[in-house]
PDB file of C-alpha atoms in Angstrom:
ATOM      1  CA  UNK B  18      47.243   4.986 -10.388  1.00  0.00           C
ATOM      2  CA  UNK B  19      45.663   6.973  -7.562  1.00  0.00           C
ATOM      3  CA  UNK B  20      42.305   5.320  -8.268  1.00  0.00           C
ATOM      4  CA  UNK B  21      43.837   1.840  -8.069  1.00  0.00           C
ATOM      5  CA  UNK B  22      45.617   2.769  -4.861  1.00  0.00           C
ATOM      6  CA  UNK B  23      42.381   4.019  -3.308  1.00  0.00           C
ATOM      7  CA  UNK B  24      40.617   0.859  -4.467  1.00  0.00           C
ATOM      8  CA  UNK B  25      43.268  -1.329  -2.828  1.00  0.00           C
ATOM      9  CA  UNK B  26      42.986   0.681   0.387  1.00  0.00           C
ATOM     10  CA  UNK B  27      39.217   0.375   0.376  1.00  0.00           C
ATOM     11  CA  UNK B  28      39.418  -3.340  -0.335  1.00  0.00           C
ATOM     12  CA  UNK B  29      41.852  -3.786   2.541  1.00  0.00           C
ATOM     13  CA  UNK B  30      39.577  -1.861   4.920  1.00  0.00           C
ATOM     14  CA  UNK B  31      36.568  -3.953   3.891  1.00  0.00           C
ATOM     15  CA  UNK B  32      38.554  -7.161   4.372  1.00  0.00           C
ATOM     16  CA  UNK B  33      39.714  -6.053   7.816  1.00  0.00           C
ATOM     17  CA  UNK B  34      36.150  -5.170   8.768  1.00  0.00           C
ATOM     18  CA  UNK B  35      34.870  -8.540   7.548  1.00  0.00           C
ATOM     19  CA  UNK B  36      37.547 -10.386   9.516  1.00  0.00           C
ATOM     20  CA  UNK B  37      36.753  -8.340  12.636  1.00  0.00           C
ATOM     21  CA  UNK B  38      33.034  -9.159  12.390  1.00  0.00           C
ATOM     22  CA  UNK B  39      33.790 -12.806  11.652  1.00  0.00           C
ATOM     23  CA  UNK B  40      36.136 -13.076  14.644  1.00  0.00           C
ATOM     24  CA  UNK B  41      33.438 -11.624  16.900  1.00  0.00           C
ATOM     25  CA  UNK B  42      30.932 -14.136  15.520  1.00  0.00           C
ATOM     26  CA  UNK B  43      33.332 -17.061  16.040  1.00  0.00           C
ATOM     27  CA  UNK B  44      33.892 -15.955  19.639  1.00  0.00           C
ATOM     28  CA  UNK B  45      30.185 -16.278  20.444  1.00  0.00           C
ATOM     29  CA  UNK B  46      28.906 -19.044  18.184  1.00  0.00           C
ATOM     30  CA  UNK B  47      30.149 -21.949  20.313  1.00  0.00           C
ATOM     31  CA  UNK B  48      28.283 -20.685  23.359  1.00  0.00           C
ATOM     32  CA  UNK B  49      25.130 -19.969  21.320  1.00  0.00           C
ATOM     33  CA  UNK B  50      25.096 -23.489  19.900  1.00  0.00           C
ATOM     34  CA  UNK B  51      25.975 -25.242  23.148  1.00  0.00           C
ATOM     35  CA  UNK B  52      23.571 -23.284  25.337  1.00  0.00           C
ATOM     36  CA  UNK B  53      20.553 -23.422  23.059  1.00  0.00           C
ATOM     37  CA  UNK B  54      20.981 -27.034  21.944  1.00  0.00           C
ATOM     38  CA  UNK B  55      20.900 -27.982  25.618  1.00  0.00           C
ATOM     39  CA  UNK B  56      17.548 -26.352  26.301  1.00  0.00           C
ATOM     40  CA  UNK B  57      14.224 -28.255  26.620  1.00  0.00           C
ATOM     41  CA  UNK B  58      12.428 -28.671  23.316  1.00  0.00           C
ATOM     42  CA  UNK B  59       9.077 -27.419  24.675  1.00  0.00           C
ATOM     43  CA  UNK B  60       7.928 -24.559  26.888  1.00  0.00           C
ATOM     44  CA  UNK B  61       4.736 -23.049  28.307  1.00  0.00           C
ATOM     45  CA  UNK B  62       3.775 -19.493  29.080  1.00  0.00           C
ATOM     46  CA  UNK B  63       1.991 -18.302  32.217  1.00  0.00           C
ATOM     47  CA  UNK B  64      -1.390 -19.265  30.734  1.00  0.00           C
ATOM     48  CA  UNK B  65      -0.269 -22.825  30.027  1.00  0.00           C
ATOM     49  CA  UNK B  66      -0.029 -22.367  26.276  1.00  0.00           C
ATOM     50  CA  UNK B  67       2.432 -24.880  24.810  1.00  0.00           C
ATOM     51  CA  UNK B  68       5.109 -23.791  22.314  1.00  0.00           C
ATOM     52  CA  UNK B  69       8.289 -24.996  20.648  1.00  0.00           C
ATOM     53  CA  UNK B  70      11.398 -23.849  22.534  1.00  0.00           C
ATOM     54  CA  UNK B  71      13.744 -23.326  19.578  1.00  0.00           C
ATOM     55  CA  UNK B  72      15.748 -20.173  20.177  1.00  0.00           C
ATOM     56  CA  UNK B  73      16.107 -17.642  17.389  1.00  0.00           C
ATOM     57  CA  UNK B  74      19.839 -17.671  18.011  1.00  0.00           C
ATOM     58  CA  UNK B  75      20.025 -21.156  16.484  1.00  0.00           C
ATOM     59  CA  UNK B  76      17.997 -20.067  13.475  1.00  0.00           C
ATOM     60  CA  UNK B  77      20.402 -17.158  13.052  1.00  0.00           C
ATOM     61  CA  UNK B  78      23.438 -19.450  13.252  1.00  0.00           C
ATOM     62  CA  UNK B  79      21.973 -21.779  10.621  1.00  0.00           C
ATOM     63  CA  UNK B  80      21.338 -18.866   8.279  1.00  0.00           C
ATOM     64  CA  UNK B  81      24.840 -17.436   8.851  1.00  0.00           C
ATOM     65  CA  UNK B  82      26.546 -20.780   8.227  1.00  0.00           C
ATOM     66  CA  UNK B  83      24.587 -21.129   4.980  1.00  0.00           C
ATOM     67  CA  UNK B  84      25.959 -17.751   3.848  1.00  0.00           C
ATOM     68  CA  UNK B  85      29.480 -18.653   4.954  1.00  0.00           C
ATOM     69  CA  UNK B  86      29.361 -21.869   2.957  1.00  0.00           C
ATOM     70  CA  UNK B  87      28.190 -19.896  -0.041  1.00  0.00           C
ATOM     71  CA  UNK B  88      31.289 -17.710   0.451  1.00  0.00           C
ATOM     72  CA  UNK B  89      33.349 -20.923   0.685  1.00  0.00           C
ATOM     73  CA  UNK B  90      34.778 -20.204   4.122  1.00  0.00           C
ATOM     74  CA  UNK B  91      36.835 -23.152   5.312  1.00  0.00           C
ATOM     75  CA  UNK B  92      37.310 -22.034   8.917  1.00  0.00           C
ATOM     76  CA  UNK B  93      33.726 -22.364  10.162  1.00  0.00           C
ATOM     77  CA  UNK B  94      33.732 -23.482  13.840  1.00  0.00           C
ATOM     78  CA  UNK B  95      32.967 -27.159  14.459  1.00  0.00           C
ATOM     79  CA  UNK B  96      29.938 -26.371  16.612  1.00  0.00           C
ATOM     80  CA  UNK B  97      28.353 -24.343  13.814  1.00  0.00           C
ATOM     81  CA  UNK B  98      29.253 -26.995  11.247  1.00  0.00           C
ATOM     82  CA  UNK B  99      27.658 -29.697  13.385  1.00  0.00           C
ATOM     83  CA  UNK B 100      24.526 -27.631  13.868  1.00  0.00           C
ATOM     84  CA  UNK B 101      24.247 -26.988  10.137  1.00  0.00           C
ATOM     85  CA  UNK B 102      24.707 -30.685   9.352  1.00  0.00           C
ATOM     86  CA  UNK B 103      21.510 -31.316  11.316  1.00  0.00           C
ATOM     87  CA  UNK B 104      19.451 -28.496   9.804  1.00  0.00           C
ATOM     88  CA  UNK B 105      17.065 -30.863   7.983  1.00  0.00           C
ATOM     89  CA  UNK B 106      16.477 -32.855  11.177  1.00  0.00           C
ATOM     90  CA  UNK B 107      15.950 -29.660  13.183  1.00  0.00           C
ATOM     91  CA  UNK B 108      13.546 -28.305  10.575  1.00  0.00           C
ATOM     92  CA  UNK B 109      11.465 -31.486  10.689  1.00  0.00           C
ATOM     93  CA  UNK B 110      11.498 -31.553  14.495  1.00  0.00           C
ATOM     94  CA  UNK B 111      10.321 -27.965  14.625  1.00  0.00           C
ATOM     95  CA  UNK B 112       7.516 -28.640  12.155  1.00  0.00           C
ATOM     96  CA  UNK B 113       6.274 -31.696  14.070  1.00  0.00           C
ATOM     97  CA  UNK B 114       6.495 -30.037  17.461  1.00  0.00           C
ATOM     98  CA  UNK B 115       4.791 -26.910  16.190  1.00  0.00           C
ATOM     99  CA  UNK B 116       1.881 -28.989  14.893  1.00  0.00           C
ATOM    100  CA  UNK B 117       1.735 -30.963  18.143  1.00  0.00           C
ATOM    101  CA  UNK B 118       1.631 -27.753  20.188  1.00  0.00           C
ATOM    102  CA  UNK B 119      -1.120 -26.342  17.947  1.00  0.00           C
ATOM    103  CA  UNK B 120      -3.275 -29.459  18.410  1.00  0.00           C
ATOM    104  CA  UNK B 121      -2.690 -29.486  22.150  1.00  0.00           C
ATOM    105  CA  UNK B 122      -3.589 -25.813  22.540  1.00  0.00           C
ATOM    106  CA  UNK B 123      -6.706 -26.330  20.429  1.00  0.00           C
ATOM    107  CA  UNK B 124      -7.823 -29.163  22.716  1.00  0.00           C
ATOM    108  CA  UNK B 125      -7.292 -27.067  25.843  1.00  0.00           C
ATOM    109  CA  UNK B 126      -8.996 -23.956  24.456  1.00  0.00           C
ATOM    110  CA  UNK B 127     -12.044 -25.611  22.870  1.00  0.00           C
ATOM    111  CA  UNK B 128     -12.804 -28.396  25.354  1.00  0.00           C
ATOM    112  CA  UNK B 129     -16.182 -27.812  27.004  1.00  0.00           C
ATOM    113  CA  UNK B 130     -16.705 -28.389  30.758  1.00  0.00           C
ATOM    114  CA  UNK B 131     -19.055 -31.296  30.018  1.00  0.00           C
ATOM    115  CA  UNK B 132     -16.432 -32.874  27.751  1.00  0.00           C
ATOM    116  CA  UNK B 133     -13.452 -32.511  30.095  1.00  0.00           C
ATOM    117  CA  UNK B 134     -14.263 -35.464  32.425  1.00  0.00           C
ATOM    118  CA  UNK B 135     -14.519 -37.801  29.422  1.00  0.00           C
ATOM    119  CA  UNK B 136     -10.935 -37.179  28.297  1.00  0.00           C
ATOM    120  CA  UNK B 137      -9.424 -36.220  31.660  1.00  0.00           C
ATOM    121  CA  UNK B 138      -7.304 -39.361  32.007  1.00  0.00           C
ATOM    122  CA  UNK B 139      -5.982 -39.068  28.465  1.00  0.00           C
ATOM    123  CA  UNK B 140      -5.094 -35.414  28.953  1.00  0.00           C
ATOM    124  CA  UNK B 141      -3.264 -36.286  32.152  1.00  0.00           C
ATOM    125  CA  UNK B 142      -1.309 -38.943  30.253  1.00  0.00           C
ATOM    126  CA  UNK B 143      -0.410 -36.434  27.545  1.00  0.00           C
ATOM    127  CA  UNK B 144       0.580 -33.765  30.073  1.00  0.00           C
ATOM    128  CA  UNK B 145       2.834 -36.239  31.855  1.00  0.00           C
ATOM    129  CA  UNK B 146       4.480 -37.162  28.560  1.00  0.00           C
ATOM    130  CA  UNK B 147       4.922 -33.539  27.480  1.00  0.00           C
ATOM    131  CA  UNK B 148       6.447 -32.700  30.854  1.00  0.00           C
ATOM    132  CA  UNK B 149       9.632 -34.500  29.839  1.00  0.00           C
ATOM    133  CA  UNK B 150       9.931 -32.296  26.761  1.00  0.00           C
ATOM    134  CA  UNK B 151       9.454 -29.224  28.929  1.00  0.00           C
ATOM    135  CA  UNK B 152      12.074 -30.155  31.506  1.00  0.00           C
ATOM    136  CA  UNK B 153      14.542 -32.941  30.691  1.00  0.00           C
ATOM    137  CA  UNK B 154      14.589 -33.557  26.944  1.00  0.00           C
ATOM    138  CA  UNK B 155      17.014 -31.291  25.076  1.00  0.00           C
ATOM    139  CA  UNK B 156      17.547 -30.648  21.362  1.00  0.00           C
ATOM    140  CA  UNK B 157      20.888 -32.433  21.567  1.00  0.00           C
ATOM    141  CA  UNK B 158      19.367 -35.670  22.916  1.00  0.00           C
ATOM    142  CA  UNK B 159      19.553 -38.761  20.715  1.00  0.00           C
ATOM    143  CA  UNK B 160      15.977 -39.722  21.605  1.00  0.00           C
ATOM    144  CA  UNK B 161      14.409 -36.406  20.545  1.00  0.00           C
ATOM    145  CA  UNK B 162      13.117 -37.676  17.189  1.00  0.00           C
ATOM    146  CA  UNK B 163      11.362 -40.707  18.669  1.00  0.00           C
ATOM    147  CA  UNK B 164       9.923 -38.594  21.481  1.00  0.00           C
ATOM    148  CA  UNK B 165       8.612 -36.002  19.014  1.00  0.00           C
ATOM    149  CA  UNK B 166       6.940 -38.689  16.919  1.00  0.00           C
ATOM    150  CA  UNK B 167       5.271 -40.264  19.965  1.00  0.00           C
ATOM    151  CA  UNK B 168       4.095 -36.895  21.293  1.00  0.00           C
ATOM    152  CA  UNK B 169       2.623 -36.002  17.918  1.00  0.00           C
ATOM    153  CA  UNK B 170       0.748 -39.318  17.713  1.00  0.00           C
ATOM    154  CA  UNK B 171      -0.630 -39.014  21.260  1.00  0.00           C
ATOM    155  CA  UNK B 172      -1.922 -35.477  20.823  1.00  0.00           C
ATOM    156  CA  UNK B 173      -3.121 -35.994  17.248  1.00  0.00           C
ATOM    157  CA  UNK B 174      -5.157 -39.058  18.212  1.00  0.00           C
ATOM    158  CA  UNK B 175      -6.991 -37.230  20.999  1.00  0.00           C
ATOM    159  CA  UNK B 176      -7.524 -34.076  18.929  1.00  0.00           C
ATOM    160  CA  UNK B 177      -9.024 -36.043  16.042  1.00  0.00           C
ATOM    161  CA  UNK B 178     -11.376 -38.005  18.292  1.00  0.00           C
ATOM    162  CA  UNK B 179     -12.560 -34.869  20.089  1.00  0.00           C
ATOM    163  CA  UNK B 180     -13.081 -33.064  16.794  1.00  0.00           C
ATOM    164  CA  UNK B 181     -14.979 -36.049  15.384  1.00  0.00           C
ATOM    165  CA  UNK B 182     -17.277 -36.042  18.417  1.00  0.00           C
ATOM    166  CA  UNK B 183     -17.867 -32.295  18.064  1.00  0.00           C
ATOM    167  CA  UNK B 184     -18.635 -32.718  14.356  1.00  0.00           C
ATOM    168  CA  UNK B 185     -21.098 -35.521  15.111  1.00  0.00           C
ATOM    169  CA  UNK B 186     -22.897 -33.391  17.710  1.00  0.00           C
ATOM    170  CA  UNK B 187     -23.074 -30.466  15.266  1.00  0.00           C
ATOM    171  CA  UNK B 188     -24.567 -32.751  12.612  1.00  0.00           C
ATOM    172  CA  UNK B 189     -27.151 -34.065  15.087  1.00  0.00           C
ATOM    173  CA  UNK B 190     -28.107 -30.532  16.060  1.00  0.00           C
ATOM    174  CA  UNK B 191     -28.534 -29.588  12.403  1.00  0.00           C
ATOM    175  CA  UNK B 192     -30.773 -32.595  11.779  1.00  0.00           C
ATOM    176  CA  UNK B 193     -32.826 -32.006  14.909  1.00  0.00           C
ATOM    177  CA  UNK B 194     -33.271 -28.319  14.102  1.00  0.00           C
ATOM    178  CA  UNK B 195     -35.168 -29.275  10.934  1.00  0.00           C
ATOM    179  CA  UNK B 196     -37.592 -31.367  13.001  1.00  0.00           C
ATOM    180  CA  UNK B 197     -38.694 -28.333  14.998  1.00  0.00           C
ATOM    181  CA  UNK B 198     -39.748 -26.381  11.935  1.00  0.00           C
ATOM    182  CA  UNK B 199     -42.909 -28.402  11.338  1.00  0.00           C
ATOM    183  CA  UNK B 200     -45.061 -30.872  13.277  1.00  0.00           C
ATOM    184  CA  UNK B 201     -44.831 -34.556  12.535  1.00  0.00           C
ATOM    185  CA  UNK B 202     -48.587 -35.003  13.076  1.00  0.00           C
ATOM    186  CA  UNK B 203     -51.190 -32.316  12.544  1.00  0.00           C
ATOM    187  CA  UNK B 204     -54.791 -32.141  13.707  1.00  0.00           C
ATOM    188  CA  UNK B 205     -57.506 -33.006  11.222  1.00  0.00           C
ATOM    189  CA  UNK B 206     -59.151 -30.026   9.614  1.00  0.00           C
ATOM    190  CA  UNK B 207     -62.587 -31.622   9.015  1.00  0.00           C
ATOM    191  CA  UNK B 208     -63.976 -30.793  12.467  1.00  0.00           C
ATOM    192  CA  UNK B 209     -65.592 -27.418  13.164  1.00  0.00           C
ATOM    193  CA  UNK B 210     -64.393 -27.070  16.759  1.00  0.00           C
ATOM    194  CA  UNK B 211     -60.612 -26.629  16.599  1.00  0.00           C
ATOM    195  CA  UNK B 212     -60.233 -27.779  20.202  1.00  0.00           C
ATOM    196  CA  UNK B 213     -61.938 -31.053  19.401  1.00  0.00           C
ATOM    197  CA  UNK B 214     -59.840 -31.864  16.375  1.00  0.00           C
ATOM    198  CA  UNK B 215     -57.876 -35.069  16.731  1.00  0.00           C
ATOM    199  CA  UNK B 216     -54.352 -35.827  15.513  1.00  0.00           C
ATOM    200  CA  UNK B 217     -54.121 -37.139  11.997  1.00  0.00           C
ATOM    201  CA  UNK B 218     -52.148 -40.309  12.503  1.00  0.00           C
ATOM    202  CA  UNK B 219     -53.140 -42.003   9.308  1.00  0.00           C
ATOM    203  CA  UNK B 220     -50.075 -43.277   7.463  1.00  0.00           C
ATOM    204  CA  UNK B 221     -48.027 -42.439  10.546  1.00  0.00           C
ATOM    205  CA  UNK B 222     -45.328 -44.970   9.644  1.00  0.00           C
ATOM    206  CA  UNK B 223     -44.827 -43.378   6.247  1.00  0.00           C
ATOM    207  CA  UNK B 224     -44.633 -39.923   7.817  1.00  0.00           C
ATOM    208  CA  UNK B 225     -42.035 -41.035  10.356  1.00  0.00           C
ATOM    209  CA  UNK B 226     -39.906 -42.781   7.754  1.00  0.00           C
ATOM    210  CA  UNK B 227     -39.930 -39.685   5.538  1.00  0.00           C
ATOM    211  CA  UNK B 228     -39.089 -37.365   8.434  1.00  0.00           C
ATOM    212  CA  UNK B 229     -36.328 -39.456  10.001  1.00  0.00           C
ATOM    213  CA  UNK B 230     -34.813 -41.163   6.999  1.00  0.00           C
TER     214      UNK B 230
END
């Protein structure tokens, strides 16, 4: 009987503690959801590096609501419920924006000075478009999905074209490096005076076609 009594007391203490923690969470979750969902979707650091501006507080709320649903709580605040109902959308937005930011940062960090003038106007267009996501476009906006898709397409297109150009240049350099390893035409060896030897240009067309095929 004493054991059962102690068990009931312990169970009551645990329940009280759970309710205390839950009440504290409920008191702050509305503000966490409202504040962070009304933040710009993108941000930059002091060096201009672009990143997704999705606060960890929202990730925490999503994880906590998932646990609460597993526990079958029926008194989850509306703001947390609404956030959780959009978790698939938010996950996809984060993935797309993260990829967009990675492409953009790659462009900025690998672009050579001689390449910059060629894509300057396109980069300015992209920067102007991204500016909205850094200042005026919030996670709660209805247009965020369309904006994210357009930003991804803009940055992806430029990144792919720049990378293709870099790959083409690298291939050309590889091909040209093989040409420097041996002469296309050599001097004839049938003359005694090396200085007087003339270039052997017999079958020159065949030699060129074999070298530059």
